Coordinates of C-alpha atoms in Angstrom, one line a residue:
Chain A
X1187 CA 44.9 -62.2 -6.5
X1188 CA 46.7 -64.2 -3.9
X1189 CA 50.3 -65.1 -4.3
X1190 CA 49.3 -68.5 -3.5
X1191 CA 46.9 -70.4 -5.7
X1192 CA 43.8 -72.9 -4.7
X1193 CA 41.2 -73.8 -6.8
X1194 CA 38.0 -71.9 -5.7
X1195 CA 36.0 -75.3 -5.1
X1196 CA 36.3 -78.9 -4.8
X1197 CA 33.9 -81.7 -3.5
X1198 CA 33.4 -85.2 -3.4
X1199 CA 30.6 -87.7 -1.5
X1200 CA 31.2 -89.6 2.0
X1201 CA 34.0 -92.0 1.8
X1202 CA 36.2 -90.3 -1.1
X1203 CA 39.4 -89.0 -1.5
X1204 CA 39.6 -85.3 -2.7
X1205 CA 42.7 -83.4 -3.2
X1206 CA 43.3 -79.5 -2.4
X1207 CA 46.4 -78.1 -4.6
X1208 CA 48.5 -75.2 -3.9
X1209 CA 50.8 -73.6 -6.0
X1210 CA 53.4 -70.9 -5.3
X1211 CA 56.5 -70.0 -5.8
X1212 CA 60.7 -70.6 -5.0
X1213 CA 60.5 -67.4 -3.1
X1214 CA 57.7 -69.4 -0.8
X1215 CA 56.4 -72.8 -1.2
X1216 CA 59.7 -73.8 -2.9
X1217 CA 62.1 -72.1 0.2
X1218 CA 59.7 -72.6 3.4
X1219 CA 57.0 -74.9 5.3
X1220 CA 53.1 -75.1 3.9
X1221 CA 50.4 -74.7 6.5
X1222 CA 46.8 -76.0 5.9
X1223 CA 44.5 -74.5 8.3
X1224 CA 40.4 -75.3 8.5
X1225 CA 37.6 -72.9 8.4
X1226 CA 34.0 -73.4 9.4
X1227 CA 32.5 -70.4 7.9
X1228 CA 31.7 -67.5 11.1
X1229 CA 35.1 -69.3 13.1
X1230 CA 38.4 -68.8 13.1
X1231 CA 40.5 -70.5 11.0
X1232 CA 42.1 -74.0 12.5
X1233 CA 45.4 -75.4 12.0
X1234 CA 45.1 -78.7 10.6
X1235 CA 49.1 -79.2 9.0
X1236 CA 52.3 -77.8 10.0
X1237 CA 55.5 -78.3 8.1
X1238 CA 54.2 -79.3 5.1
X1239 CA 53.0 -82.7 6.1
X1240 CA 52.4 -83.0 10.2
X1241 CA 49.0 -82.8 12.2
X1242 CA 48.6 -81.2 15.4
X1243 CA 47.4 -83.6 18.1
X1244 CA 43.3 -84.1 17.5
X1245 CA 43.3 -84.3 13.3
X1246 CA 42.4 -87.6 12.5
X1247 CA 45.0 -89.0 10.2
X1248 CA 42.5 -88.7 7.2
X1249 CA 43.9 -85.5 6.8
X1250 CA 47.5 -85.5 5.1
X1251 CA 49.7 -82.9 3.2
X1252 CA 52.9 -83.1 0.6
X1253 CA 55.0 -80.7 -1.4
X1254 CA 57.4 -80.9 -3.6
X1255 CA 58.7 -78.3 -5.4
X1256 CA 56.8 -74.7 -5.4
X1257 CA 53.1 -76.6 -5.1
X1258 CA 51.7 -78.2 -2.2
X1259 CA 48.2 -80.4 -1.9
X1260 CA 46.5 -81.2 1.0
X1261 CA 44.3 -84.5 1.0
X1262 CA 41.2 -85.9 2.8
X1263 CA 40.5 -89.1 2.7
X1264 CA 37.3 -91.3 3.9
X1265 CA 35.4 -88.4 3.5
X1266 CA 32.6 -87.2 5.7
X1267 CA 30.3 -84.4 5.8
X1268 CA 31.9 -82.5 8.3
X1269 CA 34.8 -82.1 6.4
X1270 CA 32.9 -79.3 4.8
X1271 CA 34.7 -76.1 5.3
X1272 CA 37.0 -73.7 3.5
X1273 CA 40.6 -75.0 3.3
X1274 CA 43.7 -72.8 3.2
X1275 CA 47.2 -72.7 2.3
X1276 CA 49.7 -70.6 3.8
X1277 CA 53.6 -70.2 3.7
X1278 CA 56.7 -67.6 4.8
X1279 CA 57.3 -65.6 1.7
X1280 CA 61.0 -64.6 1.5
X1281 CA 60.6 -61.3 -0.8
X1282 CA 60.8 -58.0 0.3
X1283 CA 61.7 -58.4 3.8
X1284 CA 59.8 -61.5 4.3
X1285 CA 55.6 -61.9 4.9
X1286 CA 53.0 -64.4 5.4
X1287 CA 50.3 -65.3 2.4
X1288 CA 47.6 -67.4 2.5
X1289 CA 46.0 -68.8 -0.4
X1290 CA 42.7 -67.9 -1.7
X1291 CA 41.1 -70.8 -0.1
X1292 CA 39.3 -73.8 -1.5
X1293 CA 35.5 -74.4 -0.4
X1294 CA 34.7 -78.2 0.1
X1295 CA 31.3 -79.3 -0.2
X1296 CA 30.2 -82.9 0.7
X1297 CA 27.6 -83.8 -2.0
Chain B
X44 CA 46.1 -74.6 27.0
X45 CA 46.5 -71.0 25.2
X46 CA 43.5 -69.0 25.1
X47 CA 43.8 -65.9 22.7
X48 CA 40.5 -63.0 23.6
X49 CA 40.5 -60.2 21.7
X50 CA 38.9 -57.0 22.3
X51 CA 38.0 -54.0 20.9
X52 CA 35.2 -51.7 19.1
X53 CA 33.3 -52.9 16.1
X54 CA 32.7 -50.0 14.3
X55 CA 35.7 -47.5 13.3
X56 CA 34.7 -44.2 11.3
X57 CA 36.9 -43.5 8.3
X58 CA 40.1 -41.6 9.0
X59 CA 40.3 -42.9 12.6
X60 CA 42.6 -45.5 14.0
X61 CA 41.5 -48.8 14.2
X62 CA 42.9 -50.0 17.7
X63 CA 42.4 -54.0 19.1
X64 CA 43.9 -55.9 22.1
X65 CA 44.6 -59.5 22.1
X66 CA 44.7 -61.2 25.9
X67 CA 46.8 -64.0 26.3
X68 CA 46.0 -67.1 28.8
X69 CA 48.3 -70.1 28.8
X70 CA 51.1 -68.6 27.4
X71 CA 53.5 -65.3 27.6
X72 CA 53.6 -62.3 25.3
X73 CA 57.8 -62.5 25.9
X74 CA 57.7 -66.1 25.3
X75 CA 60.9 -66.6 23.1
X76 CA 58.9 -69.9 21.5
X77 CA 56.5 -67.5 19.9
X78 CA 55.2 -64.7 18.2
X79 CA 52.3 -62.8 18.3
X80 CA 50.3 -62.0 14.7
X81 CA 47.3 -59.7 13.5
X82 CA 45.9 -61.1 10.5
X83 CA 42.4 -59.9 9.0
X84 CA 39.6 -61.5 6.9
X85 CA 37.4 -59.7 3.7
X86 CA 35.8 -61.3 0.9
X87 CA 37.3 -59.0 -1.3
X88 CA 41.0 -59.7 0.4
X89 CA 40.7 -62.9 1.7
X90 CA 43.1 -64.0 4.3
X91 CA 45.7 -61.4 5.4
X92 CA 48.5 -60.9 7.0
X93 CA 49.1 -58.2 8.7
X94 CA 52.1 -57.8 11.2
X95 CA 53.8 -60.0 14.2
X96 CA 55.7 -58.8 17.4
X97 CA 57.8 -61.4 19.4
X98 CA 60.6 -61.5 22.1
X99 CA 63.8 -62.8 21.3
X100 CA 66.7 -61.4 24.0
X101 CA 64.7 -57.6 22.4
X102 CA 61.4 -56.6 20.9
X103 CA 60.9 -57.4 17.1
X104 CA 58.3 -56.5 15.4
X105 CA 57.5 -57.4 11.1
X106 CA 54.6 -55.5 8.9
X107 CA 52.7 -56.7 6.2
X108 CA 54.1 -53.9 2.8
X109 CA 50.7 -53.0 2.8
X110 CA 50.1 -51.6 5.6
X111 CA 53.7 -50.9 7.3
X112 CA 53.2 -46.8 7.4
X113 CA 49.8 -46.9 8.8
X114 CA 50.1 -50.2 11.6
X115 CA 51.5 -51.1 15.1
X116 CA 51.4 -53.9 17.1
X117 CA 52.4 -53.6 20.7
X118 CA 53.2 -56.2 23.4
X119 CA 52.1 -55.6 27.2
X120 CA 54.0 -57.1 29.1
X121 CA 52.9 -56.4 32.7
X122 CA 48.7 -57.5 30.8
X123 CA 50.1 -60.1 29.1
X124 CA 48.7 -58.8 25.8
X125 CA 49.5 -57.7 22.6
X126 CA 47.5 -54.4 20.5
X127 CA 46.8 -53.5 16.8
X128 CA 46.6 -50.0 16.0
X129 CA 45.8 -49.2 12.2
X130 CA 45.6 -45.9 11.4
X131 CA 43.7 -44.0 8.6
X132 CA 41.4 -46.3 8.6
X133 CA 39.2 -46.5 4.7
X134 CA 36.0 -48.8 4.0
X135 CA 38.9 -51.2 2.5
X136 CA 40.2 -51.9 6.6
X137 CA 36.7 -52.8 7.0
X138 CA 37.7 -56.9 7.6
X139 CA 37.2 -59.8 10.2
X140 CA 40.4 -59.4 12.0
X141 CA 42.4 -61.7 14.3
X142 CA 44.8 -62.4 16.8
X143 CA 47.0 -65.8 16.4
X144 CA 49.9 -67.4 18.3
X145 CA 52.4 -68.7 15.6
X146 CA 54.4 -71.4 16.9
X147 CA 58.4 -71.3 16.7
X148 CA 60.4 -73.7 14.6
X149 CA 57.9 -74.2 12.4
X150 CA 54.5 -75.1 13.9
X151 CA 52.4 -71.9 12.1
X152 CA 49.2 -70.4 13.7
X153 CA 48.4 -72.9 16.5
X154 CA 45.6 -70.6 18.2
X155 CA 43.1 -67.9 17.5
X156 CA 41.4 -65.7 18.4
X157 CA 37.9 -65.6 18.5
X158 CA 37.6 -63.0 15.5
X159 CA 36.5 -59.0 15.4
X160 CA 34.0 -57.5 12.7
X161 CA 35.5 -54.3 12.2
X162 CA 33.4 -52.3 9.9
X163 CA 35.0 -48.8 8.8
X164 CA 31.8 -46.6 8.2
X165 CA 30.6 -42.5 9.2

């Protein structure tokens, strides 16, 4: 059970709006930066938001991220089908003498 | 552009050590704007973190809890590379595992590497 937590699944058709949550905790989410990072199952994981709501250069602007308090949610909008992926959270936990976690990862499906 | 290759065996028999190296292109192991991370990948573990080494004016290096008496991660600074050793290796090791770049100040895992099935089996 991951320290963070994702909702195992989401999906929505072309052209929506879906919503990825992610809730922690003041000893992570509610201290540090969230990180949303891509994954096409059999690659590695890509980084698609840095400090909480930034996109590296190349993620279309579809793709935005929030937090407030100890949850964070990532959100796609416009939809399309290859947004399907896995999407997970991560943040700098600050107990024991500090870590990385990662959520457990949400798998969008494009219906 | 940083380029992260990883190398290493696929196939680890129980109570061995698990060892991978991580070539850097693009970038420097004793860059002080970075550090260097091992993080692995199971279905039964998900996403994990596993340990970091980075340069700032000396050598740091941070462990995951889990795994802090049985890892190390060493840079190489005359390859430019960085290497996992996990000893002790059990079927639970057995992971996709990776290298990745983590930005400074805040900019997270910005490169990969291409990923290593590591299956711990006799």
């Amino acid at each position: 059970q991951s320290v963070l937590t994702q909702p195992p699944s989401a999906s929505g058709t072309p052209g929506q709006r879906v919503t990825i949550s992610c809730s922690g905790s003041s000893s992570n989410i509610g201290s540090n930066y969230v990180y949303w990072y891509q994954q096409v199952p059999g690659t590695a994981p890509k980084l698609l938001i840095y400090r909480n709501n930034q996109r590296p250069s190349g993620v279309p602007d579809r793709f935005s991220g929030s937090k407030s308090g100890t949850s964070a949610s990532l959100a796609i909008s416009g939809l399309r089908s290859e947004d399907e992926a896995d999407f997970y959270c991560a943040v700098w936990d600050d107990s024991l003498s500090g870590f990385w976690v990662f959520g457990g990862g949400t798998k969008l499906t494009v219906l | 552009q940083v380029h992260l290759q990883q190398s290493g065996p696929g196939l680890v028999k129980p109570s061995q050590t698990l060892s991978l190296t991580c070539a850097i292109s693009g970038d420097s192991v004793s860059s002080d704007r970075a550090a260097w991370d091992w993080i692995r990948q199971s279905p039964s573990s998900g996403l994990e973190w596993l340990g970091r080494t980075y340069y700032r004016s000396r050598w740091y290096n941070d462990y995951a809890v889990s795994v802090k008496s049985r890892i190390t991660i060493n840079p190489d600074t005359s390859k430019n590379h960085f290497s996992l050793q996990l000893n002790s290796v059990t079927p639970e090791d057995t992971a996709v595992y990776y290298c990745a770049r983590e930005g400074d100040d805040g900019y997270g895992f910005d490169y990969w590497g291409q990923g290593t099935l590591v299956t711990v089996s006799s």
